[in-house]
């Protein structure tokens, strides 16, 4: 089982946006340049975070993405499930009800015990990721990180407009 | 992220084999018939359980598969990882070291905090599955299940030989 490659992209992009000043935004192009990612595909993935209520998108010449909520209110689970959906990696196709050993339907009113144990494991995975917020991640970064991120990420906007060649 | 469809097959096959009398075996053909599964592909997957030390394969006219260890010593994690491998669904490609925002290598001696949190979640998933043995699963089955499984699963051998048309 594999999560999409873009899971790493969005975890990092959300962490970077969490380091901007309040109301500041970064565009998909800036985020793509910051991590050397394919901009059109990243833009599509960022929209998934908007639909999930993790990011807000603003339009206009200064438009871009910012967090839709406080970092403490955004969990890694919300980001990961915005990319990959909430379903369990284990799919129960009820093979207990097929073949020579098929159980009668009245014996299958409850979930298969194997499916239930696989669901327990998925719940443990979800609880682990739901217990980590972007505020927790920011708390683990070195003290110099946010200023560096702001400078390099939003400096790209000025570089792109031709007014300044170096990050602020 | 999705586990292979055969994960369900092998969890059920191992549970069925755990219900046989000691030293009794069932062939890939019998297990395939029991659950209406494609026999050649199931046989290949059962070999993965042999390589993982979950099943033992015996040869000869009465040959087949049986548990390699006691049900209490076989966990769901061992079965699932025999099918899908032990790697985490999250792949960290170190995008923190690429692009305009690339961190210098000396800042990346420790694992990325995001990768570490994703690894924590995978550990929680693994711990959950490692905490459930086939003996635990057998303990949740109704009292009539083992005799029924033995009859239908090993009865198929006689039916296949043409000597008896109905399960014992």
Short mmCIF file of C-alpha atoms in Angstrom, two decimals:
data_model
loop_
_atom_site.label_atom_id
_atom_site.label_comp_id
_atom_site.label_asym_id
_atom_site.label_seq_id
_atom_site.Cartn_x
_atom_site.Cartn_y
_atom_site.Cartn_z
CA UNK A 1 0.00 0.00 0.00
CA UNK A 2 1.28 3.42 -0.95
CA UNK A 3 0.10 6.93 -0.31
CA UNK A 4 0.30 9.28 -3.32
CA UNK A 5 3.66 11.02 -3.80
CA UNK A 6 1.80 14.32 -3.41
CA UNK A 7 1.14 13.50 0.26
CA UNK A 8 4.68 14.68 1.05
CA UNK A 9 4.17 17.78 -1.09
CA UNK A 10 1.03 18.86 0.72
CA UNK A 11 2.35 18.16 4.20
CA UNK A 12 5.34 20.39 3.43
CA UNK A 13 3.30 23.09 1.66
CA UNK A 14 0.84 23.31 4.56
CA UNK A 15 3.75 23.49 7.01
CA UNK A 16 5.29 26.32 4.97
CA UNK A 17 2.01 28.24 4.77
CA UNK A 18 1.67 27.84 8.54
CA UNK A 19 4.88 29.86 8.89
CA UNK A 20 3.65 32.92 6.96
CA UNK A 21 2.40 36.07 8.67
CA UNK A 22 -1.36 36.14 9.30
CA UNK A 23 -3.32 36.84 6.07
CA UNK A 24 -0.16 36.41 3.94
CA UNK A 25 -0.47 34.01 1.02
CA UNK A 26 1.74 32.06 -1.35
CA UNK A 27 0.78 31.03 -4.86
CA UNK A 28 0.96 27.53 -6.31
CA UNK A 29 3.85 28.78 -8.47
CA UNK A 30 5.76 30.01 -5.41
CA UNK A 31 5.19 26.78 -3.54
CA UNK A 32 6.20 24.75 -6.61
CA UNK A 33 9.40 26.77 -6.95
CA UNK A 34 10.12 26.46 -3.23
CA UNK A 35 10.14 22.65 -3.42
CA UNK A 36 10.92 22.16 -7.14
CA UNK A 37 7.58 20.50 -7.85
CA UNK A 38 5.44 20.42 -11.02
CA UNK A 39 3.28 23.54 -10.64
CA UNK A 40 0.13 22.47 -12.52
CA UNK A 41 -0.19 19.20 -10.63
CA UNK A 42 0.64 20.86 -7.32
CA UNK A 43 -2.05 23.50 -7.97
CA UNK A 44 -4.62 20.74 -8.44
CA UNK A 45 -3.56 19.09 -5.19
CA UNK A 46 -3.69 22.39 -3.30
CA UNK A 47 -7.31 22.71 -4.42
CA UNK A 48 -7.99 19.40 -2.68
CA UNK A 49 -6.79 21.02 0.55
CA UNK A 50 -9.12 23.94 -0.10
CA UNK A 51 -12.06 21.57 -0.54
CA UNK A 52 -11.06 19.85 2.71
CA UNK A 53 -11.18 23.17 4.56
CA UNK A 54 -7.45 23.13 5.33
CA UNK A 55 -6.48 25.98 2.99
CA UNK A 56 -8.28 29.07 1.75
CA UNK A 57 -7.66 30.36 -1.77
CA UNK A 58 -7.73 34.08 -2.54
CA UNK A 59 -7.85 35.51 -6.04
CA UNK A 60 -6.39 38.62 -7.66
CA UNK A 61 -2.82 39.72 -8.40
CA UNK A 62 -1.79 39.13 -4.77
CA UNK A 63 -3.87 35.97 -4.53
CA UNK A 64 -2.72 32.62 -3.35
CA UNK A 65 -3.16 30.10 -0.60
CA UNK A 66 -3.18 30.48 3.16
CA UNK A 67 -4.35 28.31 6.03
CA UNK A 68 -8.13 28.30 6.44
CA UNK A 69 -7.78 27.69 10.19
CA UNK A 70 -5.23 28.12 12.93
CA UNK A 71 -2.27 25.67 12.81
CA UNK A 72 -3.50 24.11 16.07
CA UNK A 73 -6.80 23.27 14.35
CA UNK A 74 -5.28 21.48 11.35
CA UNK A 75 -4.12 17.89 11.80
CA UNK A 76 -1.88 15.73 9.65
CA UNK A 77 -4.85 13.40 9.20
CA UNK A 78 -6.89 16.15 7.55
CA UNK A 79 -4.08 16.80 5.07
CA UNK A 80 -3.39 13.13 4.32
CA UNK A 81 -7.08 12.32 3.87
CA UNK A 82 -7.56 15.36 1.63
CA UNK A 83 -5.06 13.72 -0.73
CA UNK A 84 -5.99 10.06 -0.41
CA UNK A 85 -9.50 9.90 1.03
CA UNK A 86 -10.58 8.35 4.32
CA UNK A 87 -11.05 4.71 3.31
CA UNK A 88 -9.17 1.86 4.92
CA UNK A 89 -6.41 0.18 2.89
CA UNK A 90 -8.07 -3.18 3.61
CA UNK A 91 -10.99 -4.08 1.43
CA UNK A 92 -13.35 -6.78 2.69
CA UNK A 93 -15.10 -8.39 -0.26
CA UNK A 94 -16.96 -10.86 1.95
CA UNK A 95 -15.26 -13.95 0.58
CA UNK A 96 -16.65 -15.71 3.66
CA UNK A 97 -19.97 -15.73 1.78
CA UNK A 98 -18.69 -17.35 -1.41
CA UNK A 99 -17.42 -20.75 -2.53
CA UNK A 100 -17.89 -24.20 -1.05
CA UNK A 101 -17.40 -22.84 2.48
CA UNK A 102 -19.89 -19.96 2.04
CA UNK A 103 -21.51 -18.94 5.29
CA UNK A 104 -25.26 -18.35 5.15
CA UNK A 105 -26.25 -14.68 5.14
CA UNK A 106 -27.81 -14.91 8.61
CA UNK A 107 -24.34 -15.75 10.01
CA UNK A 108 -22.88 -12.63 8.41
CA UNK A 109 -24.97 -9.89 9.97
CA UNK A 110 -21.94 -8.72 11.93
CA UNK A 111 -18.73 -7.58 10.28
CA UNK A 112 -16.20 -10.34 9.69
CA UNK A 113 -13.87 -10.49 12.69
CA UNK A 114 -10.85 -10.20 10.35
CA UNK A 115 -12.28 -7.05 8.75
CA UNK A 116 -13.01 -5.68 12.23
CA UNK A 117 -9.38 -6.19 13.32
CA UNK A 118 -8.12 -4.55 10.13
CA UNK A 119 -10.46 -1.62 10.83
CA UNK A 120 -9.05 -1.37 14.36
CA UNK A 121 -5.56 -0.98 12.88
CA UNK A 122 -6.75 1.72 10.49
CA UNK A 123 -8.37 3.51 13.42
CA UNK A 124 -5.03 3.40 15.29
CA UNK A 125 -3.29 4.94 12.25
CA UNK A 126 -5.92 7.67 11.98
CA UNK A 127 -5.78 8.45 15.70
CA UNK A 128 -2.01 8.82 15.50
CA UNK A 129 -2.23 11.36 12.66
CA UNK A 130 -5.24 13.13 14.21
CA UNK A 131 -3.10 13.70 17.30
CA UNK A 132 -0.55 15.85 15.47
CA UNK A 133 -1.42 19.40 14.44
CA UNK A 134 0.52 21.83 12.29
CA UNK A 135 1.14 23.78 15.52
CA UNK A 136 2.89 20.67 16.90
CA UNK A 137 5.04 20.51 13.75
CA UNK A 138 5.92 24.23 14.00
CA UNK A 139 6.93 23.64 17.61
CA UNK A 140 9.53 21.12 16.45
CA UNK A 141 11.16 23.38 13.85
CA UNK A 142 14.37 25.27 14.67
CA UNK A 143 13.89 28.88 15.75
CA UNK A 144 15.31 30.27 12.50
CA UNK A 145 13.00 28.27 10.23
CA UNK A 146 9.90 30.51 9.99
CA UNK A 147 11.78 33.67 9.00
CA UNK A 148 13.77 31.72 6.42
CA UNK A 149 10.59 30.17 4.98
CA UNK A 150 8.85 33.55 4.80
CA UNK A 151 11.84 35.13 3.08
CA UNK A 152 12.37 32.40 0.51
CA UNK A 153 8.72 31.63 -0.18
CA UNK A 154 7.29 35.13 -0.48
CA UNK A 155 10.54 36.55 -1.82
CA UNK A 156 9.88 34.44 -4.91
CA UNK A 157 6.89 36.64 -5.68
CA UNK A 158 9.04 39.75 -5.99
CA UNK A 159 11.69 37.86 -7.94
CA UNK A 160 9.00 36.68 -10.33
CA UNK A 161 7.73 40.23 -10.89
CA UNK A 162 11.23 41.41 -11.78
CA UNK A 163 11.32 44.07 -9.10
CA UNK A 164 13.77 42.30 -6.82
CA UNK A 165 16.18 39.55 -7.68
CA UNK A 166 16.91 38.37 -4.16
CA UNK A 167 14.67 37.24 -1.37
CA UNK A 168 13.78 39.79 1.27
CA UNK B 1 -3.54 3.50 -0.34
CA UNK B 2 -4.78 -0.02 -0.88
CA UNK B 3 -3.66 -3.41 0.32
CA UNK B 4 -3.69 -6.16 -2.33
CA UNK B 5 -7.03 -7.96 -2.73
CA UNK B 6 -5.21 -11.16 -1.78
CA UNK B 7 -4.76 -9.83 1.77
CA UNK B 8 -8.34 -10.90 2.52
CA UNK B 9 -7.73 -14.27 0.87
CA UNK B 10 -4.70 -15.07 3.00
CA UNK B 11 -6.20 -13.88 6.28
CA UNK B 12 -9.15 -16.21 5.66
CA UNK B 13 -7.03 -19.12 4.42
CA UNK B 14 -4.74 -18.92 7.45
CA UNK B 15 -7.78 -18.76 9.75
CA UNK B 16 -9.23 -21.86 8.04
CA UNK B 17 -5.95 -23.77 8.30
CA UNK B 18 -5.81 -22.85 12.00
CA UNK B 19 -9.06 -24.80 12.44
CA UNK B 20 -7.74 -28.10 11.06
CA UNK B 21 -6.61 -30.96 13.27
CA UNK B 22 -2.88 -30.92 14.12
CA UNK B 23 -0.76 -32.07 11.13
CA UNK B 24 -3.78 -31.97 8.79
CA UNK B 25 -3.29 -30.02 5.57
CA UNK B 26 -5.36 -28.43 2.84
CA UNK B 27 -4.19 -27.93 -0.74
CA UNK B 28 -4.28 -24.67 -2.68
CA UNK B 29 -7.05 -26.22 -4.81
CA UNK B 30 -9.13 -27.00 -1.72
CA UNK B 31 -8.65 -23.52 -0.29
CA UNK B 32 -9.47 -21.98 -3.68
CA UNK B 33 -12.66 -24.03 -3.90
CA UNK B 34 -13.58 -23.20 -0.31
CA UNK B 35 -13.58 -19.46 -1.05
CA UNK B 36 -14.16 -19.51 -4.85
CA UNK B 37 -10.78 -17.94 -5.59
CA UNK B 38 -8.45 -18.32 -8.62
CA UNK B 39 -6.34 -21.35 -7.67
CA UNK B 40 -3.07 -20.56 -9.50
CA UNK B 41 -2.85 -17.03 -8.08
CA UNK B 42 -3.88 -18.21 -4.62
CA UNK B 43 -1.16 -20.90 -4.73
CA UNK B 44 1.44 -18.23 -5.45
CA UNK B 45 0.22 -16.14 -2.55
CA UNK B 46 0.22 -19.13 -0.18
CA UNK B 47 3.90 -19.60 -1.04
CA UNK B 48 4.50 -16.07 0.25
CA UNK B 49 3.09 -17.21 3.60
CA UNK B 50 5.46 -20.18 3.52
CA UNK B 51 8.42 -17.88 2.90
CA UNK B 52 7.26 -15.72 5.80
CA UNK B 53 7.25 -18.74 8.12
CA UNK B 54 3.48 -18.60 8.66
CA UNK B 55 2.64 -21.77 6.71
CA UNK B 56 4.51 -25.01 6.02
CA UNK B 57 4.07 -26.79 2.70
CA UNK B 58 4.17 -30.58 2.48
CA UNK B 59 4.48 -32.49 -0.78
CA UNK B 60 3.07 -35.80 -2.01
CA UNK B 61 -0.47 -37.00 -2.81
CA UNK B 62 -1.71 -35.88 0.63
CA UNK B 63 0.40 -32.74 0.57
CA UNK B 64 -0.79 -29.25 1.18
CA UNK B 65 -0.49 -26.36 3.57
CA UNK B 66 -0.70 -26.20 7.33
CA UNK B 67 0.33 -23.63 9.93
CA UNK B 68 4.08 -23.56 10.54
CA UNK B 69 3.53 -22.42 14.13
CA UNK B 70 0.81 -22.45 16.76
CA UNK B 71 -2.11 -20.07 16.14
CA UNK B 72 -1.07 -18.04 19.19
CA UNK B 73 2.32 -17.43 17.55
CA UNK B 74 1.00 -16.11 14.24
CA UNK B 75 -0.18 -12.50 14.11
CA UNK B 76 -2.28 -10.68 11.55
CA UNK B 77 0.72 -8.41 10.94
CA UNK B 78 2.84 -11.37 9.81
CA UNK B 79 0.18 -12.38 7.30
CA UNK B 80 -0.45 -8.87 5.99
CA UNK B 81 3.26 -8.11 5.64
CA UNK B 82 3.85 -11.45 3.89
CA UNK B 83 1.50 -10.17 1.18
CA UNK B 84 2.43 -6.51 1.02
CA UNK B 85 5.85 -6.12 2.63
CA UNK B 86 6.75 -4.10 5.71
CA UNK B 87 7.29 -0.65 4.22
CA UNK B 88 5.34 2.41 5.30
CA UNK B 89 2.71 3.76 2.90
CA UNK B 90 4.33 7.19 3.22
CA UNK B 91 7.37 7.79 1.09
CA UNK B 92 9.66 10.66 2.09
CA UNK B 93 11.59 11.84 -0.96
CA UNK B 94 13.33 14.61 0.98
CA UNK B 95 11.70 17.46 -0.91
CA UNK B 96 12.92 19.65 1.95
CA UNK B 97 16.34 19.41 0.27
CA UNK B 98 15.25 20.55 -3.19
CA UNK B 99 14.06 23.75 -4.86
CA UNK B 100 14.44 27.38 -3.86
CA UNK B 101 13.76 26.53 -0.19
CA UNK B 102 16.25 23.64 -0.08
CA UNK B 103 17.71 23.09 3.36
CA UNK B 104 21.45 22.51 3.53
CA UNK B 105 22.44 18.87 4.09
CA UNK B 106 23.78 19.61 7.57
CA UNK B 107 20.26 20.64 8.63
CA UNK B 108 18.88 17.30 7.43
CA UNK B 109 20.86 14.82 9.49
CA UNK B 110 17.72 13.94 11.43
CA UNK B 111 14.61 12.56 9.77
CA UNK B 112 12.13 15.19 8.65
CA UNK B 113 9.63 15.76 11.46
CA UNK B 114 6.76 15.13 9.03
CA UNK B 115 8.26 11.79 7.98
CA UNK B 116 8.78 10.93 11.65
CA UNK B 117 5.10 11.58 12.46
CA UNK B 118 4.01 9.49 9.46
CA UNK B 119 6.30 6.71 10.71
CA UNK B 120 4.68 6.95 14.16
CA UNK B 121 1.29 6.35 12.55
CA UNK B 122 2.60 3.33 10.63
CA UNK B 123 4.03 1.98 13.89
CA UNK B 124 0.61 2.35 15.52
CA UNK B 125 -0.97 0.38 12.64
CA UNK B 126 1.67 -2.34 12.92
CA UNK B 127 1.30 -2.58 16.69
CA UNK B 128 -2.44 -2.99 16.35
CA UNK B 129 -2.07 -5.91 13.92
CA UNK B 130 0.82 -7.43 15.86
CA UNK B 131 -1.47 -7.56 18.90
CA UNK B 132 -3.94 -9.96 17.24
CA UNK B 133 -3.03 -13.63 16.79
CA UNK B 134 -4.86 -16.34 14.90
CA UNK B 135 -5.67 -17.80 18.34
CA UNK B 136 -7.47 -14.54 19.15
CA UNK B 137 -9.43 -14.84 15.90
CA UNK B 138 -10.35 -18.49 16.63
CA UNK B 139 -11.56 -17.38 20.05
CA UNK B 140 -14.09 -15.07 18.39
CA UNK B 141 -15.59 -17.69 16.06
CA UNK B 142 -18.83 -19.44 16.97
CA UNK B 143 -18.43 -22.86 18.57
CA UNK B 144 -19.69 -24.71 15.48
CA UNK B 145 -17.22 -23.06 13.09
CA UNK B 146 -14.13 -25.29 13.35
CA UNK B 147 -15.99 -28.58 12.73
CA UNK B 148 -17.81 -27.02 9.78
CA UNK B 149 -14.56 -25.68 8.32
CA UNK B 150 -12.82 -29.05 8.69
CA UNK B 151 -15.69 -30.86 7.07
CA UNK B 152 -16.08 -28.53 4.09
CA UNK B 153 -12.40 -27.85 3.52
CA UNK B 154 -10.96 -31.36 3.78
CA UNK B 155 -14.17 -32.95 2.45
CA UNK B 156 -13.34 -31.26 -0.85
CA UNK B 157 -10.37 -33.59 -1.24
CA UNK B 158 -12.58 -36.67 -1.29
CA UNK B 159 -15.11 -34.97 -3.56
CA UNK B 160 -12.31 -34.15 -5.97
CA UNK B 161 -11.13 -37.77 -6.08
CA UNK B 162 -14.61 -38.93 -7.07
CA UNK B 163 -14.98 -41.21 -4.07
CA UNK B 164 -17.50 -39.09 -2.20
CA UNK B 165 -19.78 -36.44 -3.56
CA UNK B 166 -20.69 -34.79 -0.28
CA UNK B 167 -18.59 -33.38 2.53
CA UNK B 168 -18.02 -35.60 5.51
#
